[in-house]
Amino acid sequence: MKNTFLKRILVGFFLVLVTFSINAQNSPIKYGKVEMADLQMKSYAKDTAAEAVVLCDFGTHNYTYRSGQGGLKVVYERHRRIKILKKAGYEWATYSFALSNSRTGTAREYALNIKGATYNLVDGKIVTTKLEKSSIFLEKKSENLMIQKITLPNVQEGSVIEYSYRIESDFDTEIRTWEFQRGIPTLWSEYQVKVPDFYQFQLITQGYEPFVVSSITKESLNFGPGLESVAATYYRFVQKDVPALKVEPYITTIEDYRSQVEFEISAYVPTGGIPKHFSSTWNDFSKTLTNYDNFGRLLNKGGFLKEVAATIKATAKDSLSKIQAAYNYVAKNMTWNQQRSFMASGSLKKAFEAKTGNSADLNLMLIALLRELDIEADPVVLSTRDNGRVLDYYVLERKFNYVIAAVDVQGQWLLIDATEPSMPLGTLPIRCLNGKGRWIHGESGDWVELKTNEKLAKTLIANFEIVPEGQIKGQLSINHISYAAHDERMEIKRDTKAKYIDNLKKSHNNWEVKKVEFEDENEIERPLQVKLDLNINEGVGVAGDRIYFNPMIGEGENKNPFTTLERKYPVDFGTLIEDSFIATYTIPKGYVIEEMPKSMRVNLPEDAGRFAFMVAKSEDVITISSKITLKKTMYFAEEYELLKRFYDQIIQKHAEQIVLKKAQ
């Protein structure tokens, strides 16, 4: 199943290579020619919840010769038509795209021929409202980036909108990524790219939707009268009836699963000239990073840490103690500014003096300190979960956005992130658990698995008595373990303990909390315990001579996170999961048990998950035990139905009640 998943995510080079000349296909729609059937459409049969539908999205990328200027210019053209079905779809009437400028100002992109229109059906006739110049905006984001925006006029439920534009670009080694899939369904999406053969590109595709057309053909490219034709490669990709890309629970980022094609320049090979290669090997990548001023070169400039290292050496006698002390120093004395990067913001010494920095400042500083302690430490660059997965097929520096420290301890990697002081040594934040990272060791390196045996775990232990008047009272201990402990400690630190308690009460409005105690609040190696004395005033029903209550006291599973009938991409929890609940209930004198849940066990295939619900009674005490264990961090699409059914069974069991009856 794993191989199937990887094939779906990344398909490297495409299917057909034909060595004959072929003319580009025309757009399936013509600007201004709107079909009456599209205007009359009330809903989209394949997705009746859709707020809008892309009727057609057509784009081309070509090269043209710049007369009198020398060299080639890129021409990118796009034409899109959208049906608006509901008010929520009005947002699709506003569209923006990026235009780049080089830092030196010698290369630019220009938007030309922007036009658009809204079509409405009024008394059986098509009424056209054209895009006005006042609704076309150019916003400067930085010296190197401009955002072109348009807003279509007179949009209503039932409207059809369309717009087209042309971009002329001096960036001849860049091809815009084409997304076939977006948050609404798409009936037809097509991208045509024609590239002279002296440019060589890597083709990178991803997604789960099939191509109607996916061809790579050879043809000649003519730049105009008096100019020789050159050999060219023509790419054509078409997808049709593409479903909306919808965010599902437990994924890295939805961008990992969007159907798209992108191109990465690999070489420029001029006729009779010297080839220039842009792509590199992973060892070249290591060499490049090692020689960056804001990366590798900083690691040998740790002189400002000598006093810190000397203090650590005076007390820490073995390697592991030194590593722990170095981690403690950076994590507790530096503050992460929440900015993620694998490149330092500047001098590590300046960050050290300011006591704050981005993720690279802190973790490269940790590596430099470890080296001052004669510990061999190296960086591992990675992509965080919300940034998407790293492609090990292609050397793409832009896919990385984070760096951590790596130390080899007795043949095992110890991976360290100093940005989270409430994390124990060697426990990576969940954001870093994203497949694999690249270890940088001088001019070489290797892949490192970013995984954990730590759990997102919580155990509730309760000792309650049932009051005949309809109340549960007693003690409850909530034990937050590993990642759960970190999350709770961060909440306490961020909001104060008083606010934490207030939030706890608000999230359980039927709990009357009498007393709260915290144990091991600052002991990050241990679980965080929150102990409560409480009365539960609701959730216990009294009807005649019977008492009804749910023994999970609102802490059970009551909503399945997996609601769709099927799922195309994996369920990625990031960590192992374990939830336990153990409660004893002393029943009031004069009552007997009339009904209570039966014990139950559910196992996923290959022991990938377990649910155990056990019920026992002894005289006037009922003991309830529930434990949910997910033993894998990722479940593939083929396992989705079983996982969904697994949660359905848990929810059903957690909803069952205990019924007590007054003895006769």
Short mmCIF file of N, CA and C in Angstrom, two decimals, residues 503-582:
data_model
loop_
_atom_site.label_atom_id
_atom_site.label_comp_id
_atom_site.label_asym_id
_atom_site.label_seq_id
_atom_site.Cartn_x
_atom_site.Cartn_y
_atom_site.Cartn_z
N ASN A 503 -11.09 27.99 31.21
CA ASN A 503 -11.41 27.32 29.95
C ASN A 503 -11.87 25.88 30.18
N LEU A 504 -11.26 25.23 31.17
CA LEU A 504 -11.67 23.86 31.51
C LEU A 504 -13.12 23.84 31.96
N LYS A 505 -13.50 24.81 32.78
CA LYS A 505 -14.89 24.88 33.26
C LYS A 505 -15.84 25.18 32.12
N LYS A 506 -15.46 26.08 31.23
CA LYS A 506 -16.34 26.45 30.11
C LYS A 506 -16.55 25.29 29.15
N SER A 507 -15.53 24.47 28.98
CA SER A 507 -15.67 23.33 28.06
C SER A 507 -16.45 22.18 28.68
N HIS A 508 -16.71 22.25 29.98
CA HIS A 508 -17.52 21.25 30.68
C HIS A 508 -18.52 22.00 31.56
N ASN A 509 -19.52 22.59 30.92
CA ASN A 509 -20.39 23.50 31.66
C ASN A 509 -21.29 22.80 32.68
N ASN A 510 -21.31 21.47 32.66
CA ASN A 510 -22.09 20.76 33.69
C ASN A 510 -21.20 20.31 34.86
N TRP A 511 -19.92 20.71 34.81
CA TRP A 511 -19.01 20.40 35.90
C TRP A 511 -18.98 21.57 36.89
N GLU A 512 -19.21 21.27 38.13
CA GLU A 512 -19.03 22.25 39.20
C GLU A 512 -17.70 21.92 39.87
N VAL A 513 -16.64 22.65 39.47
CA VAL A 513 -15.29 22.34 39.93
C VAL A 513 -15.07 22.98 41.30
N LYS A 514 -14.80 22.15 42.29
CA LYS A 514 -14.61 22.61 43.66
C LYS A 514 -13.15 22.95 43.96
N LYS A 515 -12.25 22.18 43.34
CA LYS A 515 -10.83 22.34 43.66
C LYS A 515 -10.00 21.83 42.48
N VAL A 516 -8.88 22.53 42.21
CA VAL A 516 -7.98 22.12 41.12
C VAL A 516 -6.56 22.10 41.65
N GLU A 517 -5.85 21.02 41.38
CA GLU A 517 -4.43 20.93 41.73
C GLU A 517 -3.64 20.47 40.51
N PHE A 518 -2.43 21.02 40.37
CA PHE A 518 -1.54 20.62 39.28
C PHE A 518 -0.33 19.90 39.87
N GLU A 519 0.07 18.82 39.23
CA GLU A 519 1.27 18.10 39.64
C GLU A 519 2.23 17.99 38.45
N ASP A 520 3.51 18.18 38.74
CA ASP A 520 4.56 18.10 37.73
C ASP A 520 4.34 19.09 36.59
N GLU A 521 3.88 20.27 36.97
CA GLU A 521 3.60 21.30 35.97
C GLU A 521 4.86 21.70 35.21
N ASN A 522 6.00 21.71 35.87
CA ASN A 522 7.24 22.14 35.24
C ASN A 522 8.22 21.01 34.98
N GLU A 523 7.81 19.78 35.26
CA GLU A 523 8.67 18.62 35.03
C GLU A 523 8.36 18.06 33.64
N ILE A 524 9.06 18.56 32.63
CA ILE A 524 8.68 18.25 31.25
C ILE A 524 8.92 16.79 30.87
N GLU A 525 9.70 16.08 31.65
CA GLU A 525 9.92 14.66 31.36
C GLU A 525 8.77 13.80 31.88
N ARG A 526 7.88 14.38 32.68
CA ARG A 526 6.81 13.62 33.32
C ARG A 526 5.45 14.07 32.79
N PRO A 527 4.44 13.21 32.94
CA PRO A 527 3.07 13.64 32.59
C PRO A 527 2.64 14.82 33.44
N LEU A 528 1.78 15.63 32.88
CA LEU A 528 1.16 16.72 33.63
C LEU A 528 -0.16 16.22 34.19
N GLN A 529 -0.32 16.32 35.50
CA GLN A 529 -1.55 15.87 36.15
C GLN A 529 -2.39 17.06 36.59
N VAL A 530 -3.67 17.01 36.24
CA VAL A 530 -4.63 18.00 36.70
C VAL A 530 -5.66 17.25 37.54
N LYS A 531 -5.70 17.55 38.84
CA LYS A 531 -6.59 16.84 39.76
C LYS A 531 -7.76 17.74 40.15
N LEU A 532 -8.96 17.19 40.03
CA LEU A 532 -10.17 17.97 40.27
C LEU A 532 -11.05 17.31 41.32
N ASP A 533 -11.60 18.12 42.19
CA ASP A 533 -12.75 17.72 43.00
C ASP A 533 -13.96 18.38 42.34
N LEU A 534 -14.96 17.57 41.98
CA LEU A 534 -16.05 18.17 41.23
C LEU A 534 -17.38 17.48 41.47
N ASN A 535 -18.41 18.23 41.16
CA ASN A 535 -19.78 17.71 41.09
C ASN A 535 -20.25 17.84 39.65
N ILE A 536 -20.89 16.80 39.14
CA ILE A 536 -21.47 16.85 37.81
C ILE A 536 -22.98 16.95 38.00
N ASN A 537 -23.51 18.12 37.66
CA ASN A 537 -24.90 18.42 38.00
C ASN A 537 -25.89 18.06 36.91
N GLU A 538 -25.39 17.87 35.71
CA GLU A 538 -26.26 17.44 34.62
C GLU A 538 -25.70 16.16 34.05
N GLY A 539 -26.48 15.51 33.25
CA GLY A 539 -26.03 14.24 32.68
C GLY A 539 -26.49 13.04 33.48
N VAL A 540 -27.15 13.31 34.60
CA VAL A 540 -27.75 12.24 35.40
C VAL A 540 -29.26 12.46 35.38
N GLY A 541 -29.97 11.47 34.90
CA GLY A 541 -31.42 11.58 34.84
C GLY A 541 -32.09 10.77 35.94
N VAL A 542 -33.11 11.34 36.54
CA VAL A 542 -33.90 10.64 37.56
C VAL A 542 -35.33 10.60 37.06
N ALA A 543 -35.86 9.40 36.92
CA ALA A 543 -37.25 9.22 36.47
C ALA A 543 -37.89 8.15 37.34
N GLY A 544 -38.75 8.58 38.26
CA GLY A 544 -39.39 7.63 39.16
C GLY A 544 -38.37 6.97 40.05
N ASP A 545 -38.31 5.65 39.98
CA ASP A 545 -37.38 4.92 40.84
C ASP A 545 -36.10 4.53 40.10
N ARG A 546 -35.80 5.22 39.00
CA ARG A 546 -34.62 4.89 38.21
C ARG A 546 -33.68 6.09 38.07
N ILE A 547 -32.38 5.78 38.00
CA ILE A 547 -31.34 6.78 37.74
C ILE A 547 -30.61 6.36 36.46
N TYR A 548 -30.46 7.32 35.55
CA TYR A 548 -29.77 7.06 34.28
C TYR A 548 -28.53 7.96 34.19
N PHE A 549 -27.42 7.41 33.76
CA PHE A 549 -26.25 8.27 33.51
C PHE A 549 -25.30 7.59 32.53
N ASN A 550 -24.57 8.45 31.82
CA ASN A 550 -23.53 7.95 30.91
C ASN A 550 -22.21 7.93 31.67
N PRO A 551 -21.58 6.77 31.79
CA PRO A 551 -20.38 6.67 32.62
C PRO A 551 -19.16 7.40 32.06
N MET A 552 -19.22 7.84 30.77
CA MET A 552 -18.07 8.54 30.19
C MET A 552 -18.05 10.02 30.56
N ILE A 553 -19.05 10.49 31.28
CA ILE A 553 -19.18 11.87 31.80
C ILE A 553 -18.80 12.94 30.76
N GLY A 554 -19.14 12.71 29.52
CA GLY A 554 -18.84 13.70 28.47
C GLY A 554 -17.44 13.61 27.91
N GLU A 555 -16.65 12.63 28.36
CA GLU A 555 -15.27 12.49 27.90
C GLU A 555 -15.12 11.41 26.83
N GLY A 556 -16.21 10.81 26.42
CA GLY A 556 -16.14 9.79 25.38
C GLY A 556 -16.14 10.38 23.99
N GLU A 557 -15.92 9.53 23.01
CA GLU A 557 -16.01 9.95 21.61
C GLU A 557 -17.48 10.10 21.25
N ASN A 558 -17.85 11.27 20.74
CA ASN A 558 -19.26 11.48 20.38
C ASN A 558 -19.46 11.94 18.94
N LYS A 559 -18.36 12.11 18.21
CA LYS A 559 -18.46 12.54 16.82
C LYS A 559 -17.34 11.91 16.02
N ASN A 560 -17.69 11.23 14.95
CA ASN A 560 -16.68 10.59 14.11
C ASN A 560 -15.96 11.65 13.29
N PRO A 561 -14.62 11.73 13.40
CA PRO A 561 -13.90 12.72 12.60
C PRO A 561 -13.90 12.38 11.11
N PHE A 562 -14.29 11.16 10.79
CA PHE A 562 -14.27 10.71 9.40
C PHE A 562 -15.71 10.57 8.90
N THR A 563 -16.15 11.54 8.13
CA THR A 563 -17.56 11.60 7.74
C THR A 563 -17.81 11.21 6.30
N THR A 564 -16.81 11.33 5.44
CA THR A 564 -17.02 11.01 4.03
C THR A 564 -17.07 9.50 3.83
N LEU A 565 -17.80 9.06 2.80
CA LEU A 565 -17.92 7.63 2.54
C LEU A 565 -16.59 7.03 2.10
N GLU A 566 -15.81 7.80 1.36
CA GLU A 566 -14.50 7.31 0.93
C GLU A 566 -13.49 8.43 1.01
N ARG A 567 -12.24 8.05 0.94
CA ARG A 567 -11.16 9.03 1.06
C ARG A 567 -10.03 8.61 0.13
N LYS A 568 -9.47 9.58 -0.59
CA LYS A 568 -8.44 9.26 -1.56
C LYS A 568 -7.03 9.38 -1.00
N TYR A 569 -6.87 10.14 0.07
CA TYR A 569 -5.53 10.30 0.60
C TYR A 569 -5.43 9.82 2.04
N PRO A 570 -4.21 9.62 2.53
CA PRO A 570 -4.03 8.95 3.82
C PRO A 570 -4.55 9.76 5.00
N VAL A 571 -4.79 9.05 6.08
CA VAL A 571 -5.06 9.67 7.38
C VAL A 571 -3.72 9.75 8.11
N ASP A 572 -3.25 10.96 8.34
CA ASP A 572 -1.92 11.17 8.91
C ASP A 572 -2.06 11.86 10.27
N PHE A 573 -1.98 11.06 11.34
CA PHE A 573 -2.11 11.61 12.69
C PHE A 573 -0.83 12.33 13.15
N GLY A 574 0.29 11.97 12.57
CA GLY A 574 1.57 12.55 12.99
C GLY A 574 2.20 11.81 14.14
N THR A 575 1.39 11.41 15.12
CA THR A 575 1.90 10.69 16.29
C THR A 575 1.03 9.47 16.55
N LEU A 576 1.51 8.61 17.43
CA LEU A 576 0.67 7.55 17.96
C LEU A 576 -0.34 8.17 18.92
N ILE A 577 -1.48 7.53 19.08
CA ILE A 577 -2.55 8.09 19.91
C ILE A 577 -3.01 7.06 20.93
N GLU A 578 -3.22 7.53 22.15
CA GLU A 578 -3.73 6.64 23.20
C GLU A 578 -4.61 7.45 24.15
N ASP A 579 -5.86 7.04 24.28
CA ASP A 579 -6.81 7.68 25.19
C ASP A 579 -7.37 6.63 26.14
N SER A 580 -7.20 6.88 27.44
CA SER A 580 -7.68 5.93 28.45
C SER A 580 -8.62 6.63 29.42
N PHE A 581 -9.61 5.87 29.87
CA PHE A 581 -10.58 6.38 30.84
C PHE A 581 -10.90 5.25 31.81
N ILE A 582 -10.67 5.49 33.08
CA ILE A 582 -10.96 4.50 34.12
C ILE A 582 -11.76 5.20 35.21
#
